[in-house]
Coordinates of C-alpha atoms and ligand atoms in Angstrom, one line a residue:
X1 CA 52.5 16.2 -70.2
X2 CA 49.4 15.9 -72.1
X3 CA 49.3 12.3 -70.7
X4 CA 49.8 13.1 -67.2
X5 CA 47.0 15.4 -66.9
X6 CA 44.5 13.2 -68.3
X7 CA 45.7 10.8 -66.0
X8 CA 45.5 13.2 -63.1
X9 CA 42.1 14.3 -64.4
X10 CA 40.9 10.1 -64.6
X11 CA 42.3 10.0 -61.2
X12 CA 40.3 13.2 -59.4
X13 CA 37.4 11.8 -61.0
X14 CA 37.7 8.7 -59.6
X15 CA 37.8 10.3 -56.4
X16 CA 34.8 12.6 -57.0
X17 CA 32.9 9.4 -58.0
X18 CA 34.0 7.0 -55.0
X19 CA 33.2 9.9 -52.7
X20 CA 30.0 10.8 -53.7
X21 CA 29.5 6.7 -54.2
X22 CA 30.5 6.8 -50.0
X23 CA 28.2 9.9 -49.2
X24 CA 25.2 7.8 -51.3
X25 CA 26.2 4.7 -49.3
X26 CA 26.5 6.7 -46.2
X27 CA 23.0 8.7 -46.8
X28 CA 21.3 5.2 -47.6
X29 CA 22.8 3.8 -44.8
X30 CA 21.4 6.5 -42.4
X31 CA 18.0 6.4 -44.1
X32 CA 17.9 2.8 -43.5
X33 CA 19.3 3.1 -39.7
X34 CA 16.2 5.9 -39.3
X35 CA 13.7 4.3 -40.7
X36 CA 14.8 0.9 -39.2
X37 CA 14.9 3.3 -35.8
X38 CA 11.3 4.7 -36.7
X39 CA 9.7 1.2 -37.2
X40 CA 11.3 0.0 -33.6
X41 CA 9.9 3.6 -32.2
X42 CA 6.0 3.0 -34.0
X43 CA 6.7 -1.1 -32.9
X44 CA 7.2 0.9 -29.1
X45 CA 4.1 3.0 -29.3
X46 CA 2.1 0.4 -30.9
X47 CA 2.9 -1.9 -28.1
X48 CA 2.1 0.7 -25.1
X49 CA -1.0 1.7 -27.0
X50 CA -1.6 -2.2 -26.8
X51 CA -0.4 -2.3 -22.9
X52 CA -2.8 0.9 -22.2
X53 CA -5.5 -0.1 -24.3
X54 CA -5.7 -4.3 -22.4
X55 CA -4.7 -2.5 -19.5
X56 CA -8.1 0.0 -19.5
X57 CA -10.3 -2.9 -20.7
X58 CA -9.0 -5.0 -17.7
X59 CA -9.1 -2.4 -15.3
X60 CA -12.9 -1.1 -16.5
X61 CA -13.6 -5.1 -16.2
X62 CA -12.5 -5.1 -12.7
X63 CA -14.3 -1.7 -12.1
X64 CA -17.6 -3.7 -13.2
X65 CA -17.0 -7.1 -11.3
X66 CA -16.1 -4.9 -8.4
X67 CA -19.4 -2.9 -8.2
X68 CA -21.3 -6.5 -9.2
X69 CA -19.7 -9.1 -6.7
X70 CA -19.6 -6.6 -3.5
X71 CA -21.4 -7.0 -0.7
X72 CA -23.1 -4.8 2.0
X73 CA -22.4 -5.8 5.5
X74 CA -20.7 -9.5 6.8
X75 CA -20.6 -12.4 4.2
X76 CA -19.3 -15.8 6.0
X77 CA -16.1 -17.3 4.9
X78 CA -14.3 -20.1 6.2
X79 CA -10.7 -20.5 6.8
X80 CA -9.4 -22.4 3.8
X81 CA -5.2 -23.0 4.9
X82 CA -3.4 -21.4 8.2
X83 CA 0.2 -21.2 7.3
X84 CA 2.9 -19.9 9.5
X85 CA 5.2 -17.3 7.5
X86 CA 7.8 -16.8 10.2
X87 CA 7.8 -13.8 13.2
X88 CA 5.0 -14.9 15.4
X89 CA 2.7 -14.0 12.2
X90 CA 0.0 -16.9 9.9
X91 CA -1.3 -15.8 6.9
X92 CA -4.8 -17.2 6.4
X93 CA -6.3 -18.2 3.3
X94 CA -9.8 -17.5 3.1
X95 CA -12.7 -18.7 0.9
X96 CA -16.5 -17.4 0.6
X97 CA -18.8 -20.2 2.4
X98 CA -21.4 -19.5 -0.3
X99 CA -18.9 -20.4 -3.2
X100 CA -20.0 -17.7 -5.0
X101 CA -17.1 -15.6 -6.8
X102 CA -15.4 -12.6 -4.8
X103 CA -15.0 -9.6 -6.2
X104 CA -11.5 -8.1 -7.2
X105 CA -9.9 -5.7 -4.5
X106 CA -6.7 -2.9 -5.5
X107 CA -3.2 -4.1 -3.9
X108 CA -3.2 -2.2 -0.6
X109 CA -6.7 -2.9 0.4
X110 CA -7.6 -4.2 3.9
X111 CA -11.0 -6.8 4.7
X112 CA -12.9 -5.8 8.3
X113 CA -13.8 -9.0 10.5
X114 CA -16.5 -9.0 12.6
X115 CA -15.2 -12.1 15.5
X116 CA -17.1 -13.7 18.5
X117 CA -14.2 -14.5 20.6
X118 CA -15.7 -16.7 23.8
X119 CA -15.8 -14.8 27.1
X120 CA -16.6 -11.4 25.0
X121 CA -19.5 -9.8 25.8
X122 CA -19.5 -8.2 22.4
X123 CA -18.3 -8.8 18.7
X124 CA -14.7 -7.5 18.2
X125 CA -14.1 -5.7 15.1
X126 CA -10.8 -5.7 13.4
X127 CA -9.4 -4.8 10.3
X128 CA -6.7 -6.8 8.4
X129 CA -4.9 -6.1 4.6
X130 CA -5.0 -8.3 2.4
X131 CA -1.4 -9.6 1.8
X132 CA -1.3 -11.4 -1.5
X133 CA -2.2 -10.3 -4.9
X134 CA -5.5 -9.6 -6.1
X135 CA -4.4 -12.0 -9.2
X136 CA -6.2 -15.0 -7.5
X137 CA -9.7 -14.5 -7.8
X138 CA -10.6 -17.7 -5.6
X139 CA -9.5 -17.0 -2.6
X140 CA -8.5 -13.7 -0.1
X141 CA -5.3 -13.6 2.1
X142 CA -4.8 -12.1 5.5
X143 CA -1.6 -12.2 7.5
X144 CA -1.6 -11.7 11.2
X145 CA 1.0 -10.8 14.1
X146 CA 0.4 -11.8 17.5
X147 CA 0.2 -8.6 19.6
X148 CA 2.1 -9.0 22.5
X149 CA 1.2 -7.4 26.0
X150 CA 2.9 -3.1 25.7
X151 CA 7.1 -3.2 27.4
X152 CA 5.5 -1.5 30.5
X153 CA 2.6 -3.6 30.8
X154 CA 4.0 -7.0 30.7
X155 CA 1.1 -8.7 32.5
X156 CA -1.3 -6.8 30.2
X157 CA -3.4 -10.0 27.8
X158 CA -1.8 -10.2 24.4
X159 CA -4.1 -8.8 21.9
X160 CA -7.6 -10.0 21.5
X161 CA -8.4 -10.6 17.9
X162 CA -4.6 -11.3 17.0
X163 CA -4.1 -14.1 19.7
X164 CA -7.3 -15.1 19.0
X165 CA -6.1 -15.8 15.3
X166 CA -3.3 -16.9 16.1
X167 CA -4.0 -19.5 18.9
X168 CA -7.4 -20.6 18.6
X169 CA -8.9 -20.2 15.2
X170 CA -7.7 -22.9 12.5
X171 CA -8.4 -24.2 8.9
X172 CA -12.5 -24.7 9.0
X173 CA -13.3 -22.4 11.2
X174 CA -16.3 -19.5 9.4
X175 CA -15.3 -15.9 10.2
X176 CA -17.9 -12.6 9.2
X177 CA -16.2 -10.4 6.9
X178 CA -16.4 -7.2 5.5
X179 CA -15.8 -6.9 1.5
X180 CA -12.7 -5.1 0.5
X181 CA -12.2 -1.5 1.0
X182 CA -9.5 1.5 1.6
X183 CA -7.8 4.4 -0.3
X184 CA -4.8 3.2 -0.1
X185 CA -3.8 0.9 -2.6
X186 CA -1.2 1.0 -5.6
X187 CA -2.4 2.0 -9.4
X188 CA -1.7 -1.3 -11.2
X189 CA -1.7 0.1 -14.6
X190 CA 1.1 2.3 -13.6
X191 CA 4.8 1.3 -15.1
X192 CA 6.7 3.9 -13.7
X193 CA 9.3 2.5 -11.1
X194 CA 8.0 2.2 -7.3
X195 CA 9.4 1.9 -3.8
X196 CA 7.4 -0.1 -1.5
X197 CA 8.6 0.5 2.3
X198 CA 7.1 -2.3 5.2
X199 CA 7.9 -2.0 8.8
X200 CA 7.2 -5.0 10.8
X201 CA 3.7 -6.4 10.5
X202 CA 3.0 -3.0 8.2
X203 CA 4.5 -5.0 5.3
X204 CA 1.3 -7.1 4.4
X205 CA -0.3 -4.0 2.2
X206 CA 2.9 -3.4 0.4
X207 CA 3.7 -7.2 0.1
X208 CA 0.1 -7.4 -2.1
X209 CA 1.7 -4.7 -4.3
X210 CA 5.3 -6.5 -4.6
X211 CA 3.2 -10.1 -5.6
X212 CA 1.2 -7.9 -8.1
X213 CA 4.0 -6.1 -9.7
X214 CA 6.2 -9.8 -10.2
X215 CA 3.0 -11.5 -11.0
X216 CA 1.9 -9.2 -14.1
X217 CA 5.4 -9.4 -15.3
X218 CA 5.5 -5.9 -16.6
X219 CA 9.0 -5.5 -15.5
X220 CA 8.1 -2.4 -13.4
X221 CA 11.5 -2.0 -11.3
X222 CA 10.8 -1.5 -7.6
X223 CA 12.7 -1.1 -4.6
X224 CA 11.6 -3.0 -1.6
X225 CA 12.3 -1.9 2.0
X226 CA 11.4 -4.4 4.8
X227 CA 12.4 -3.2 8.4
X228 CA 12.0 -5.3 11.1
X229 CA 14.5 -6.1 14.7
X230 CA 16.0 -9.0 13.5
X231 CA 15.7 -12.6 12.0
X232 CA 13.4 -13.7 14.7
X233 CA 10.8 -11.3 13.3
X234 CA 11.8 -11.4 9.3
X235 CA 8.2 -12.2 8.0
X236 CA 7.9 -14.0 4.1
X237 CA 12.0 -14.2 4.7
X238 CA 12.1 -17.0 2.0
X239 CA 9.4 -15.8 -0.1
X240 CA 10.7 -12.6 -0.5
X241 CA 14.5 -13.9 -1.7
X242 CA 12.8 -15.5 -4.1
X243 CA 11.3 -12.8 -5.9
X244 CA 14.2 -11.4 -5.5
X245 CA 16.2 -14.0 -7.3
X246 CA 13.5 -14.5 -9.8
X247 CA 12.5 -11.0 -11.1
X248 CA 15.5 -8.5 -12.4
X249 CA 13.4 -5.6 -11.5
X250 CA 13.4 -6.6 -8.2
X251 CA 15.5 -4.8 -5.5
X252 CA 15.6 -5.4 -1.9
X253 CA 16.5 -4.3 0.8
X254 CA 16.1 -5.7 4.3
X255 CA 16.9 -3.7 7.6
X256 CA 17.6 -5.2 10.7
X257 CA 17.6 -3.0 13.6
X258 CA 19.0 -5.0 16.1
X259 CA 20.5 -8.6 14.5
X260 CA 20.8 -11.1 16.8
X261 CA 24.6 -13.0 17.1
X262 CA 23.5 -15.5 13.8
X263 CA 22.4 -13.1 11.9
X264 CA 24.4 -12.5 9.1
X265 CA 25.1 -9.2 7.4
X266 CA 24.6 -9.5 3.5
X267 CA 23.3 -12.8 3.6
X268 CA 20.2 -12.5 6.2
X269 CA 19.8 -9.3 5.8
X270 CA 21.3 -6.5 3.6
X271 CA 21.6 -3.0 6.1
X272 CA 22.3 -2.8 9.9
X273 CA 19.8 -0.1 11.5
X274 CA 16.3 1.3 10.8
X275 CA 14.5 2.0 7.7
X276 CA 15.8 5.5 6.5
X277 CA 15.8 7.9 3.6
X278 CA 19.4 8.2 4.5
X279 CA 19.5 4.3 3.1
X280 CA 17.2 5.5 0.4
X281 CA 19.6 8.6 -0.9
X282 CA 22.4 5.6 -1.2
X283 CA 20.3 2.9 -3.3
X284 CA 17.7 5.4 -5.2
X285 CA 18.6 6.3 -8.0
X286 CA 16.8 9.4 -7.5
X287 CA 13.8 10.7 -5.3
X288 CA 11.3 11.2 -8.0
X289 CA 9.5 7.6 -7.6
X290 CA 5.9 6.7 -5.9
X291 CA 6.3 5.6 -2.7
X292 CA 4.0 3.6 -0.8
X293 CA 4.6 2.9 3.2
X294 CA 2.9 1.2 6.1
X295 CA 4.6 0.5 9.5
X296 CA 4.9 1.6 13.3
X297 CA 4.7 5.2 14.0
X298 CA 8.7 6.0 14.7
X299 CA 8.9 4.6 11.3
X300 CA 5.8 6.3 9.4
X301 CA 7.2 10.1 10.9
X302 CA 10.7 9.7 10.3
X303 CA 10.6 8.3 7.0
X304 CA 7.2 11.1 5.7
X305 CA 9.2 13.4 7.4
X306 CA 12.7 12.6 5.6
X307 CA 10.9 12.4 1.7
X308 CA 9.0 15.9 2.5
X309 CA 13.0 17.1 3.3
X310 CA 14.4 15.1 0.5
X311 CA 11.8 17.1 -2.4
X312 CA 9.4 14.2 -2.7
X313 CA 6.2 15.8 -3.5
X314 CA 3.1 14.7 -1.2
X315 CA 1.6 13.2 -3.7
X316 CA 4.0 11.0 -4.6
X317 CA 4.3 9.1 -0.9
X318 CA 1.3 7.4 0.3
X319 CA 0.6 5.6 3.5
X320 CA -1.5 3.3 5.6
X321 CA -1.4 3.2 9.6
X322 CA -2.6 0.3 11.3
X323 CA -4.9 2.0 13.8
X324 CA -4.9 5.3 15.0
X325 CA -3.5 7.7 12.2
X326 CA 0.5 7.9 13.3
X327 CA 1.3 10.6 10.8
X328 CA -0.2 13.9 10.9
X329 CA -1.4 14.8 7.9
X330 CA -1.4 18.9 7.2
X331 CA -4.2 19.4 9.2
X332 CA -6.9 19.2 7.1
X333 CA -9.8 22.2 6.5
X334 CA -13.3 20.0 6.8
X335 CA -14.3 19.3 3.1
X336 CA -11.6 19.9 0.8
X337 CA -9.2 23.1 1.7
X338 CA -5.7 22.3 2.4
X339 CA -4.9 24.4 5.4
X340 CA -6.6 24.5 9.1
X341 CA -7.8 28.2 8.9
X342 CA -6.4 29.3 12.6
X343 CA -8.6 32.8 12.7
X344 CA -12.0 30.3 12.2
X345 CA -13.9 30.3 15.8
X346 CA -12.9 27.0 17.5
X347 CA -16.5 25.2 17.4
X348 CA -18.1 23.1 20.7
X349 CA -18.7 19.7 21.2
X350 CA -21.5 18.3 23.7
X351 CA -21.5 14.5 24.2
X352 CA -25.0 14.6 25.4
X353 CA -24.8 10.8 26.8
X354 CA -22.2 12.3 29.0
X355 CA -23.0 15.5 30.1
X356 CA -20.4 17.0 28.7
X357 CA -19.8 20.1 26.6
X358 CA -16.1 20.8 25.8
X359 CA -14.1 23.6 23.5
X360 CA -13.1 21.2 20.1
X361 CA -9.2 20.6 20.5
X362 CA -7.6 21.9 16.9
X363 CA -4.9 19.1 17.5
X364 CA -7.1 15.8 17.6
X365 CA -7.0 13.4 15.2
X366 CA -11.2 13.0 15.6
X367 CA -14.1 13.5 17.4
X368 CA -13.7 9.2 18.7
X369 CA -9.9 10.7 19.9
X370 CA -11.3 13.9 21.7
X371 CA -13.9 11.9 23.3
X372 CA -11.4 9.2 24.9
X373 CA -9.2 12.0 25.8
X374 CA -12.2 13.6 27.5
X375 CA -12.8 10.1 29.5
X376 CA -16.1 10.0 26.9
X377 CA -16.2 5.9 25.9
X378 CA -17.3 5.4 22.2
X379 CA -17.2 2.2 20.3
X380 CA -14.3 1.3 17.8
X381 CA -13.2 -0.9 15.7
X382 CA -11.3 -0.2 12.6
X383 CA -10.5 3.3 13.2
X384 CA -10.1 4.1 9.6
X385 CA -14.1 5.2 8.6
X386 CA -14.6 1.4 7.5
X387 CA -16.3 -0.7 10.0
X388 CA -19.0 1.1 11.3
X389 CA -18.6 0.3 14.9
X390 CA -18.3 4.1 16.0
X391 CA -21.0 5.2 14.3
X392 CA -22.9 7.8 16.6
X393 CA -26.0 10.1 16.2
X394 CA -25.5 13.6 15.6
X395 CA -28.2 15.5 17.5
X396 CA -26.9 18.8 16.7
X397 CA -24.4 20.7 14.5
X398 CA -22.3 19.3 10.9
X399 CA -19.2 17.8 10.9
X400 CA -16.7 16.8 8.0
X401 CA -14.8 13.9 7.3
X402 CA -10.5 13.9 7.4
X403 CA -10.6 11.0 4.4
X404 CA -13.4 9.4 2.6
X405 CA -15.7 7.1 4.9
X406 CA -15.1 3.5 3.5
X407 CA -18.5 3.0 3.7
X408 CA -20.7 6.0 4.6
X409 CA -23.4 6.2 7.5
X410 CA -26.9 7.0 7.3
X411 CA -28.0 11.2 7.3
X412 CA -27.7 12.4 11.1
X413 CA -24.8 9.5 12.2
X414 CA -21.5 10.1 11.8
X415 CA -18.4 8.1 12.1
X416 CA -16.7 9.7 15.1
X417 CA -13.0 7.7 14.2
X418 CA -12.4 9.8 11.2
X419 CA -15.5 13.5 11.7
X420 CA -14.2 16.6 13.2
X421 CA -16.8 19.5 14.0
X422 CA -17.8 21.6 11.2
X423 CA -19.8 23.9 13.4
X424 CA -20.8 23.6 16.9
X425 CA -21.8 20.1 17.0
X426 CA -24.0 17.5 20.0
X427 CA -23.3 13.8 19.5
X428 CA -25.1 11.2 21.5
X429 CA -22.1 10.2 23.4
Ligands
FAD501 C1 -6.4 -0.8 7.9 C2 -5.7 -1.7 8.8 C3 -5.0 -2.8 8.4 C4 -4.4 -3.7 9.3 N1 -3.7 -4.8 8.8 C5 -3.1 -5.6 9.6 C6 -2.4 -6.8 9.1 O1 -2.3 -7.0 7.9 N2 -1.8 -7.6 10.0 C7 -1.9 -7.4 11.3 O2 -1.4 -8.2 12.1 N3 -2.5 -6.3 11.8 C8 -3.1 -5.4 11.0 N4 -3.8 -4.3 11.5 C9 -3.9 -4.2 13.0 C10 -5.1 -4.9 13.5 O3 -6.3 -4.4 13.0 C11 -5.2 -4.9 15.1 O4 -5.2 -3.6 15.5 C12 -4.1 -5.7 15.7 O5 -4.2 -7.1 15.4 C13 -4.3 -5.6 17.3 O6 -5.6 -6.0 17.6 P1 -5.8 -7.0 18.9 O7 -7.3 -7.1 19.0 O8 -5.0 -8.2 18.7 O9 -5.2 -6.2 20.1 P2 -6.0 -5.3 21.2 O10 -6.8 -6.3 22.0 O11 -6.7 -4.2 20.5 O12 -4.8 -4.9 22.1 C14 -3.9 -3.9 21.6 C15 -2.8 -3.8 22.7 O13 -3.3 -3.5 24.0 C16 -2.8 -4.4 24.9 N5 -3.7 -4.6 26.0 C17 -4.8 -5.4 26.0 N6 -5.5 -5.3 27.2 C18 -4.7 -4.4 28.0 C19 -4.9 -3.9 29.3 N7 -5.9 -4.3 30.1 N8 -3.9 -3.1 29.7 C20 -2.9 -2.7 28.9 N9 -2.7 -3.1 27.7 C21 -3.6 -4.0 27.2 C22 -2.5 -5.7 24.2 O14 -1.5 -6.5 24.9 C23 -2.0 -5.1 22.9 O15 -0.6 -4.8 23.0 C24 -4.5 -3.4 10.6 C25 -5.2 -2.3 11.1 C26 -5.8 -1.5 10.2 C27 -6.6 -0.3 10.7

């Protein structure tokens, strides 16, 4: 009896000792699994510090080369390679005639040409974004699309500056050029995921932003929306299935509108219809990303429209049209305020040129679109505050700008394609 207990009381203590042994083994373990876990975590914000830190020092770099290798008014480059990228569009690759080095532009940024096309009795101003990535400091890229002649107008010339691109001008030819400039562009030291949305021709901006993202290899996942009618207009077709196939991170997603009989569903393209955030609420994998879009103006509404109704925040969507503004922004209180204040006396503008004096019009984009619509002719160009063409003396009166002048005019001009009145105002018009 005496026996048996002992043995029972070897036996419990062998237990009490293997268990505690297993809860040591087990504490040790977990010590070693959260330190091991803390290392990898201070490994992780060692290497973002790293990322931000390079990321800063490149991006204060650029800043500097930026402010030191711009130029003020036309520099002369020559056309270095015209390649044809498919859908009646070339991309051509452009380098300074002075050899000196250019400075860095933001993916999303557009150049401003000034062109002497024969038979013109002036210089036509144009602008055109730059469509690769700003990783190639030697050279700038434009890509162009022929204009054709409006549906209703059929024996209407094709567009001026875009045929003459297209048709006449070739590699050696010496173009006038603005330097880079525009406010909409992508943050490159951003890692947060991304949806770039092209319609058409409206895909070279967001193109320079795809290149950059694959180029810096950061792995920042984005989705990639390209709309167009069908294969006869799919732009950068093979180049973009390439990045596809080559970068993980890389989604996307082309939209044909109306395939021809060859096209292909899954292997040309990936979605019968139009570019929609219908499509979007499918292959998102949620609404809050940055979103960055450029396209016709059915396409520009429907799609701001659809992210406002989906939750995106405004901030979060940015856009670029190519011409007049197609979206309406909120309309915008001159100098800062975010709502048109409706009880504020509607102000009067006098083209003085003209002989005109007329009550402003709450609903027009600018003072260059209230002056057409008034059968007032101005000068334009870029219609985006960047080229200068519309510049016009104020005589009278203040007015205030709906987005940043690219580059601003002198005191007492204004730059009609982007002021509306502050006060009464008299422009020589
Ligand atoms: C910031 C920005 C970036 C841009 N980026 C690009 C880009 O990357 N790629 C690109 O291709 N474009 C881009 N554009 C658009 C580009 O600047 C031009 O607007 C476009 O090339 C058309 O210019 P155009 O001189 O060829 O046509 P325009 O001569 O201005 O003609 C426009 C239209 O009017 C029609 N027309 C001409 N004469 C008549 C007439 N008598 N009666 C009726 N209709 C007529 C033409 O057939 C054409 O359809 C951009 C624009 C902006 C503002």
């Amino acid at each position: 009896m005496e026996f048996l207990t002992s043995e029972v009381v070897q036996a419990v203590g062998v237990v009490f000792v293997a268990a505690a042994l297993v809860q040591i083994v087990l504490m040790l373990f977990s010590n070693f699994r959260r330190v091991a876990f803390q290392r990898a975590e201070e490994h992780l914000s060692l290497d973002l510090l790293h990322y931000r830190v390079s990321a800063a020092l490149a991006q204060s770099l650029e800043e500097r080369d930026r402010a030191e290798l711009s130029w003020n008014g036309f520099r002369k480059f020559e056309i270095q390679q015209k390649i044809p990228e498919g859908g009646g569009v070339h991309s051509f690759v452009l380098v300074p005639h002075d050899g000196k080095p250019l400075p860095p532009f933001l993916p999303g940024q557009y150049l401003t040409f000034q062109l002497r096309i024969p038979d013109e009795p002036k210089p036509v101003i144009r602008c055109y974004s730059l469509s690769d990535s700003p990783n190639h400091p030697d050279y700038y890229r434009v890509s162009i699309k022929k204009v054709p002649p409006p549906p209703d107008k059929p024996d209407a010339p094709s567009g001026l500056s875009s045929t003459f691109f297209n048709d006449v001008l070739n590699e050696g030819a010496i173009l006038d050029v603005k330097a880079p400039s525009g406010h909409f562009f992508m943050e490159r030291n951003k890692t947060t995921p991304v949806v770039l949305i092209g319609g058409g021709i409206g895909i070279t901006p967001v193109l320079s932003m795809l290149n950059d993202i694959c180029e810096t290899g950061l792995l920042r996942e984005v989705w990639f929306f390209l709309g167009v009618r069908n294969s006869a207009e799919h732009v950068f077709k093979e180049h973009l299935e390439q990045l596809a196939r080559e970068n993980e991170n890389v989604h996307l997603h082309v939209c044909y509108s109306d395939p021809l009989d060859g096209d292909v569903e899954g292997v040309d393209y990936q979605h019968r219809g139009w570019v929609s955030v219908d499509l979007f609420k499918e292959v998102l994998p949620a609404n809050n990303l940055d979103y960055y879009l450029c396209g016709p103006p059915p396409m520009m509404d429907s799609v701001t429209t659809g992210l406002r109704e989906w939750g995106v925040p405004k901030e979060s969507v940015n856009f670029e049209a190519f011409g007049p503004a197609t979206v309406k922004k909120t309309a915008a209180k001159p100098d800062g305020g975010d709502e048109a204040d409706s009880s504020a006396p509607v102000p009067k503008v006098s083209f003085t040129n003209s002989g005109k004096t007329l009550k402003w019009d709450p609903s027009a984009e600018s003072l260059l679109d209230f002056a057409e619509a008034n059968g007032v002719v101005i000068e334009s160009g870029c219609r985006a505050g960047n080229c200068g063409t519309c510049i016009t003396a104020i005589k009278e009166g203040e007015v205030a700008y709906n987005i940043e002048p690219g580059s601003p005019p002198e005191d007492g001009s204004c730059l009609t394609c982007i002021a509306v009145p502050k006060t009464d105002v008299a422009i020589d018009a």
